């Protein structure tokens, strides 16, 4: 299915277009997700990620979204991004845990890592507070860029600015953030 065919079908029958896109690209998406997650995810996690990919495709692929590339590339990009997100989510969930009584469902942090986890949580709180202290739109721009991984054009749409302005604000906000964090580090 070409991008043009998908757009034409999407105009006339969105449900049929979604079904055909799913049928045609399911194996492709599954392969991408499986290759990224096979060493760290369960079968259910992989299936959930594949479902999330198609959910994103159906939500963001439309006849008027301005995307002019091939649908296969669009789907592949979403699959790669979603699988990386799932990998990070799984890694955070499984880091420094020890099974209790042989049951994998109930896991507690290992005793030797509690201090490290507490310090990491404190650092994250300090970083988030410093980002919030920047005020709007700088804090939103930083969160969109580094937490959600969005590009300048996407952020510009969300905050009502031009992409060039977003890049400049991001650069200045990062300088401010660096100064704030340096001051916090020196105060300890």
PDB file of C-alpha atoms in Angstrom:
ATOM      1  CA  UNK A   1       0.000   0.000   0.000  1.00  0.00           C
ATOM      2  CA  UNK A   2       1.445   3.338  -0.994  1.00  0.00           C
ATOM      3  CA  UNK A   3       1.089   6.530   0.970  1.00  0.00           C
ATOM      4  CA  UNK A   4      -1.256   7.966  -1.672  1.00  0.00           C
ATOM      5  CA  UNK A   5      -3.497   4.876  -1.573  1.00  0.00           C
ATOM      6  CA  UNK A   6      -3.647   5.018   2.214  1.00  0.00           C
ATOM      7  CA  UNK A   7      -4.604   8.702   2.182  1.00  0.00           C
ATOM      8  CA  UNK A   8      -7.323   8.140  -0.436  1.00  0.00           C
ATOM      9  CA  UNK A   9      -8.795   5.245   1.507  1.00  0.00           C
ATOM     10  CA  UNK A  10      -8.527   7.213   4.736  1.00  0.00           C
ATOM     11  CA  UNK A  11     -10.671   9.964   3.215  1.00  0.00           C
ATOM     12  CA  UNK A  12     -13.392   7.578   2.088  1.00  0.00           C
ATOM     13  CA  UNK A  13     -13.367   4.953   4.857  1.00  0.00           C
ATOM     14  CA  UNK A  14     -11.108   5.457   7.883  1.00  0.00           C
ATOM     15  CA  UNK A  15     -12.001   2.107   9.451  1.00  0.00           C
ATOM     16  CA  UNK A  16     -11.200   0.213   6.279  1.00  0.00           C
ATOM     17  CA  UNK A  17      -7.928   2.136   5.890  1.00  0.00           C
ATOM     18  CA  UNK A  18      -6.926   1.344   9.462  1.00  0.00           C
ATOM     19  CA  UNK A  19      -7.725  -2.338   8.949  1.00  0.00           C
ATOM     20  CA  UNK A  20      -5.697  -2.512   5.741  1.00  0.00           C
ATOM     21  CA  UNK A  21      -2.759  -0.651   7.293  1.00  0.00           C
ATOM     22  CA  UNK A  22      -2.841  -3.016  10.264  1.00  0.00           C
ATOM     23  CA  UNK A  23      -3.040  -6.123   8.072  1.00  0.00           C
ATOM     24  CA  UNK A  24      -0.275  -4.993   5.753  1.00  0.00           C
ATOM     25  CA  UNK A  25       2.189  -3.683   8.353  1.00  0.00           C
ATOM     26  CA  UNK A  26       1.559  -5.892  11.405  1.00  0.00           C
ATOM     27  CA  UNK A  27       4.445  -8.286  10.680  1.00  0.00           C
ATOM     28  CA  UNK A  28       6.746  -5.372   9.870  1.00  0.00           C
ATOM     29  CA  UNK A  29       5.938  -3.600  13.138  1.00  0.00           C
ATOM     30  CA  UNK A  30       6.146  -6.811  15.140  1.00  0.00           C
ATOM     31  CA  UNK A  31       9.608  -7.520  13.716  1.00  0.00           C
ATOM     32  CA  UNK A  32      10.884  -4.061  14.623  1.00  0.00           C
ATOM     33  CA  UNK A  33       9.478  -4.219  18.151  1.00  0.00           C
ATOM     34  CA  UNK A  34      10.562  -7.825  18.715  1.00  0.00           C
ATOM     35  CA  UNK A  35      14.131  -7.111  17.603  1.00  0.00           C
ATOM     36  CA  UNK A  36      14.373  -4.194  20.022  1.00  0.00           C
ATOM     37  CA  UNK A  37      12.721  -5.909  22.998  1.00  0.00           C
ATOM     38  CA  UNK A  38      13.441  -9.626  22.659  1.00  0.00           C
ATOM     39  CA  UNK A  39      16.112  -9.667  25.351  1.00  0.00           C
ATOM     40  CA  UNK A  40      14.207  -7.655  27.943  1.00  0.00           C
ATOM     41  CA  UNK A  41      10.458  -8.001  27.408  1.00  0.00           C
ATOM     42  CA  UNK A  42       7.818 -10.637  27.804  1.00  0.00           C
ATOM     43  CA  UNK A  43       5.541 -11.670  24.973  1.00  0.00           C
ATOM     44  CA  UNK A  44       2.752  -9.576  26.530  1.00  0.00           C
ATOM     45  CA  UNK A  45       4.989  -6.504  26.676  1.00  0.00           C
ATOM     46  CA  UNK A  46       5.899  -6.914  23.012  1.00  0.00           C
ATOM     47  CA  UNK A  47       2.229  -7.327  22.048  1.00  0.00           C
ATOM     48  CA  UNK A  48       1.327  -4.246  24.098  1.00  0.00           C
ATOM     49  CA  UNK A  49       4.034  -2.232  22.366  1.00  0.00           C
ATOM     50  CA  UNK A  50       2.814  -3.341  18.917  1.00  0.00           C
ATOM     51  CA  UNK A  51      -0.712  -2.266  19.881  1.00  0.00           C
ATOM     52  CA  UNK A  52       0.606   1.095  21.052  1.00  0.00           C
ATOM     53  CA  UNK A  53       2.400   1.555  17.719  1.00  0.00           C
ATOM     54  CA  UNK A  54      -0.785   1.063  15.730  1.00  0.00           C
ATOM     55  CA  UNK A  55      -2.707   3.269  18.141  1.00  0.00           C
ATOM     56  CA  UNK A  56      -0.185   6.056  17.506  1.00  0.00           C
ATOM     57  CA  UNK A  57      -0.292   5.464  13.760  1.00  0.00           C
ATOM     58  CA  UNK A  58      -4.081   5.704  13.680  1.00  0.00           C
ATOM     59  CA  UNK A  59      -4.098   8.801  15.883  1.00  0.00           C
ATOM     60  CA  UNK A  60      -1.389  10.708  14.034  1.00  0.00           C
ATOM     61  CA  UNK A  61      -1.659   9.587  10.435  1.00  0.00           C
ATOM     62  CA  UNK A  62      -4.301  11.590   8.629  1.00  0.00           C
ATOM     63  CA  UNK A  63      -4.948  13.127   5.250  1.00  0.00           C
ATOM     64  CA  UNK A  64      -4.045  16.634   6.407  1.00  0.00           C
ATOM     65  CA  UNK A  65      -1.128  16.147   8.809  1.00  0.00           C
ATOM     66  CA  UNK A  66       1.440  17.525   6.390  1.00  0.00           C
ATOM     67  CA  UNK A  67       3.498  14.326   6.367  1.00  0.00           C
ATOM     68  CA  UNK A  68       4.553  13.716   2.783  1.00  0.00           C
ATOM     69  CA  UNK A  69       6.829  10.690   3.158  1.00  0.00           C
ATOM     70  CA  UNK A  70       6.193   7.011   2.753  1.00  0.00           C
ATOM     71  CA  UNK A  71       3.734   5.437   5.196  1.00  0.00           C
ATOM     72  CA  UNK A  72       6.169   2.573   5.804  1.00  0.00           C
ATOM     73  CA  UNK A  73       8.800   5.008   7.080  1.00  0.00           C
ATOM     74  CA  UNK A  74       6.218   6.757   9.256  1.00  0.00           C
ATOM     75  CA  UNK A  75       5.171   3.440  10.797  1.00  0.00           C
ATOM     76  CA  UNK A  76       8.789   2.318  11.250  1.00  0.00           C
ATOM     77  CA  UNK A  77       9.691   5.526  13.083  1.00  0.00           C
ATOM     78  CA  UNK A  78       6.776   5.124  15.470  1.00  0.00           C
ATOM     79  CA  UNK A  79       7.647   1.445  16.029  1.00  0.00           C
ATOM     80  CA  UNK A  80      11.278   2.284  16.815  1.00  0.00           C
ATOM     81  CA  UNK A  81      10.312   5.097  19.187  1.00  0.00           C
ATOM     82  CA  UNK A  82       7.650   3.062  20.984  1.00  0.00           C
ATOM     83  CA  UNK A  83       9.967   0.073  21.399  1.00  0.00           C
ATOM     84  CA  UNK A  84      12.681   2.301  22.862  1.00  0.00           C
ATOM     85  CA  UNK A  85      10.112   3.791  25.263  1.00  0.00           C
ATOM     86  CA  UNK A  86       9.009   0.297  26.291  1.00  0.00           C
ATOM     87  CA  UNK A  87      12.622  -0.804  26.753  1.00  0.00           C
ATOM     88  CA  UNK A  88      13.274   2.160  29.063  1.00  0.00           C
ATOM     89  CA  UNK A  89      10.074   1.491  30.988  1.00  0.00           C
ATOM     90  CA  UNK A  90      10.993  -2.172  31.467  1.00  0.00           C
ATOM     91  CA  UNK A  91      14.559  -1.357  32.419  1.00  0.00           C
ATOM     92  CA  UNK A  92      13.429   1.050  35.135  1.00  0.00           C
ATOM     93  CA  UNK A  93      10.943  -1.516  36.423  1.00  0.00           C
ATOM     94  CA  UNK A  94      13.527  -4.294  36.671  1.00  0.00           C
ATOM     95  CA  UNK A  95      16.613  -2.414  37.884  1.00  0.00           C
ATOM     96  CA  UNK A  96      17.897  -3.489  41.269  1.00  0.00           C
ATOM     97  CA  UNK A  97      15.119  -5.890  42.227  1.00  0.00           C
ATOM     98  CA  UNK A  98      15.277  -9.265  43.907  1.00  0.00           C
ATOM     99  CA  UNK A  99      12.487 -11.890  43.685  1.00  0.00           C
ATOM    100  CA  UNK A 100      10.859 -12.760  47.013  1.00  0.00           C
ATOM    101  CA  UNK A 101      10.214 -16.477  47.719  1.00  0.00           C
ATOM    102  CA  UNK A 102      10.612 -17.407  44.071  1.00  0.00           C
ATOM    103  CA  UNK A 103       7.638 -15.303  42.982  1.00  0.00           C
ATOM    104  CA  UNK A 104       8.465 -12.943  40.181  1.00  0.00           C
ATOM    105  CA  UNK A 105       5.292 -10.854  40.647  1.00  0.00           C
ATOM    106  CA  UNK A 106       6.382  -9.550  44.049  1.00  0.00           C
ATOM    107  CA  UNK A 107       9.759  -7.830  43.905  1.00  0.00           C
ATOM    108  CA  UNK A 108      11.539  -5.532  46.315  1.00  0.00           C
ATOM    109  CA  UNK A 109      14.633  -3.379  45.822  1.00  0.00           C
ATOM    110  CA  UNK A 110      17.797  -5.175  46.942  1.00  0.00           C
ATOM    111  CA  UNK A 111      19.198  -3.872  50.225  1.00  0.00           C
ATOM    112  CA  UNK A 112      22.557  -2.813  48.784  1.00  0.00           C
ATOM    113  CA  UNK A 113      20.897  -0.494  46.261  1.00  0.00           C
ATOM    114  CA  UNK A 114      18.451   1.358  48.530  1.00  0.00           C
ATOM    115  CA  UNK A 115      20.863   4.242  49.203  1.00  0.00           C
ATOM    116  CA  UNK A 116      21.648   4.556  45.513  1.00  0.00           C
ATOM    117  CA  UNK A 117      17.943   4.590  44.622  1.00  0.00           C
ATOM    118  CA  UNK A 118      17.199   7.209  47.274  1.00  0.00           C
ATOM    119  CA  UNK A 119      19.999   9.441  46.013  1.00  0.00           C
ATOM    120  CA  UNK A 120      18.807   9.046  42.440  1.00  0.00           C
ATOM    121  CA  UNK A 121      15.235   9.953  43.442  1.00  0.00           C
ATOM    122  CA  UNK A 122      16.496  13.038  45.284  1.00  0.00           C
ATOM    123  CA  UNK A 123      18.518  14.096  42.238  1.00  0.00           C
ATOM    124  CA  UNK A 124      15.477  13.650  39.998  1.00  0.00           C
ATOM    125  CA  UNK A 125      13.346  15.771  42.341  1.00  0.00           C
ATOM    126  CA  UNK A 126      15.990  18.502  42.402  1.00  0.00           C
ATOM    127  CA  UNK A 127      16.240  18.456  38.616  1.00  0.00           C
ATOM    128  CA  UNK A 128      12.469  18.639  38.192  1.00  0.00           C
ATOM    129  CA  UNK A 129      12.237  21.511  40.685  1.00  0.00           C
ATOM    130  CA  UNK A 130      15.006  23.358  38.807  1.00  0.00           C
ATOM    131  CA  UNK A 131      13.189  22.860  35.497  1.00  0.00           C
ATOM    132  CA  UNK A 132       9.941  24.146  37.025  1.00  0.00           C
ATOM    133  CA  UNK A 133      11.817  27.161  38.409  1.00  0.00           C
ATOM    134  CA  UNK A 134      12.606  28.238  34.842  1.00  0.00           C
ATOM    135  CA  UNK A 135       8.964  29.183  34.322  1.00  0.00           C
ATOM    136  CA  UNK A 136       6.904  28.937  31.169  1.00  0.00           C
ATOM    137  CA  UNK A 137       7.481  28.332  28.301  1.00  0.00           C
ATOM    138  CA  UNK A 138      11.071  27.288  29.110  1.00  0.00           C
ATOM    139  CA  UNK A 139      10.094  24.454  31.433  1.00  0.00           C
ATOM    140  CA  UNK A 140       7.600  23.105  28.896  1.00  0.00           C
ATOM    141  CA  UNK A 141      10.148  23.304  26.103  1.00  0.00           C
ATOM    142  CA  UNK A 142      12.743  21.384  28.119  1.00  0.00           C
ATOM    143  CA  UNK A 143      10.223  18.728  29.170  1.00  0.00           C
ATOM    144  CA  UNK A 144       8.957  18.293  25.615  1.00  0.00           C
ATOM    145  CA  UNK A 145      12.495  18.011  24.235  1.00  0.00           C
ATOM    146  CA  UNK A 146      14.236  15.822  26.784  1.00  0.00           C
ATOM    147  CA  UNK A 147      11.421  13.891  28.461  1.00  0.00           C
ATOM    148  CA  UNK A 148       9.121  13.287  25.507  1.00  0.00           C
ATOM    149  CA  UNK A 149      11.847  13.403  22.832  1.00  0.00           C
ATOM    150  CA  UNK A 150       9.978  15.803  20.558  1.00  0.00           C
ATOM    151  CA  UNK A 151      11.664  17.904  17.899  1.00  0.00           C
ATOM    152  CA  UNK A 152      11.587  21.710  17.628  1.00  0.00           C
ATOM    153  CA  UNK A 153       8.734  21.757  15.103  1.00  0.00           C
ATOM    154  CA  UNK A 154       6.477  19.626  17.329  1.00  0.00           C
ATOM    155  CA  UNK A 155       7.316  21.711  20.382  1.00  0.00           C
ATOM    156  CA  UNK A 156       6.690  24.920  18.424  1.00  0.00           C
ATOM    157  CA  UNK A 157       3.160  23.713  17.606  1.00  0.00           C
ATOM    158  CA  UNK A 158       2.484  22.972  21.271  1.00  0.00           C
ATOM    159  CA  UNK A 159       3.784  26.262  22.674  1.00  0.00           C
ATOM    160  CA  UNK A 160       2.738  28.536  19.811  1.00  0.00           C
ATOM    161  CA  UNK A 161       6.186  29.595  18.658  1.00  0.00           C
ATOM    162  CA  UNK A 162       8.337  29.162  15.579  1.00  0.00           C
ATOM    163  CA  UNK A 163      10.835  26.270  15.578  1.00  0.00           C
ATOM    164  CA  UNK A 164      13.759  28.695  15.441  1.00  0.00           C
ATOM    165  CA  UNK A 165      12.436  30.497  18.522  1.00  0.00           C
ATOM    166  CA  UNK A 166      12.027  27.183  20.319  1.00  0.00           C
ATOM    167  CA  UNK A 167      15.643  26.240  19.604  1.00  0.00           C
ATOM    168  CA  UNK A 168      16.860  29.623  20.887  1.00  0.00           C
ATOM    169  CA  UNK A 169      14.674  29.413  24.020  1.00  0.00           C
ATOM    170  CA  UNK A 170      15.905  25.864  24.612  1.00  0.00           C
ATOM    171  CA  UNK A 171      19.527  26.952  24.400  1.00  0.00           C
ATOM    172  CA  UNK A 172      18.964  29.825  26.829  1.00  0.00           C
ATOM    173  CA  UNK A 173      16.867  27.662  29.155  1.00  0.00           C
ATOM    174  CA  UNK A 174      19.604  25.027  29.277  1.00  0.00           C
ATOM    175  CA  UNK A 175      22.136  27.713  30.231  1.00  0.00           C
ATOM    176  CA  UNK A 176      19.814  28.911  33.019  1.00  0.00           C
ATOM    177  CA  UNK A 177      19.222  25.349  34.166  1.00  0.00           C
ATOM    178  CA  UNK A 178      22.949  24.668  34.232  1.00  0.00           C
ATOM    179  CA  UNK A 179      23.460  27.750  36.447  1.00  0.00           C
ATOM    180  CA  UNK A 180      20.610  26.739  38.783  1.00  0.00           C
ATOM    181  CA  UNK A 181      21.959  23.211  39.160  1.00  0.00           C
ATOM    182  CA  UNK A 182      25.488  24.503  39.750  1.00  0.00           C
ATOM    183  CA  UNK A 183      24.173  26.762  42.518  1.00  0.00           C
ATOM    184  CA  UNK A 184      22.300  23.838  44.069  1.00  0.00           C
ATOM    185  CA  UNK A 185      25.434  21.662  43.894  1.00  0.00           C
ATOM    186  CA  UNK A 186      27.557  24.321  45.535  1.00  0.00           C
ATOM    187  CA  UNK A 187      24.961  24.777  48.293  1.00  0.00           C
ATOM    188  CA  UNK A 188      25.257  21.136  49.391  1.00  0.00           C
TER     189      UNK A 188
END
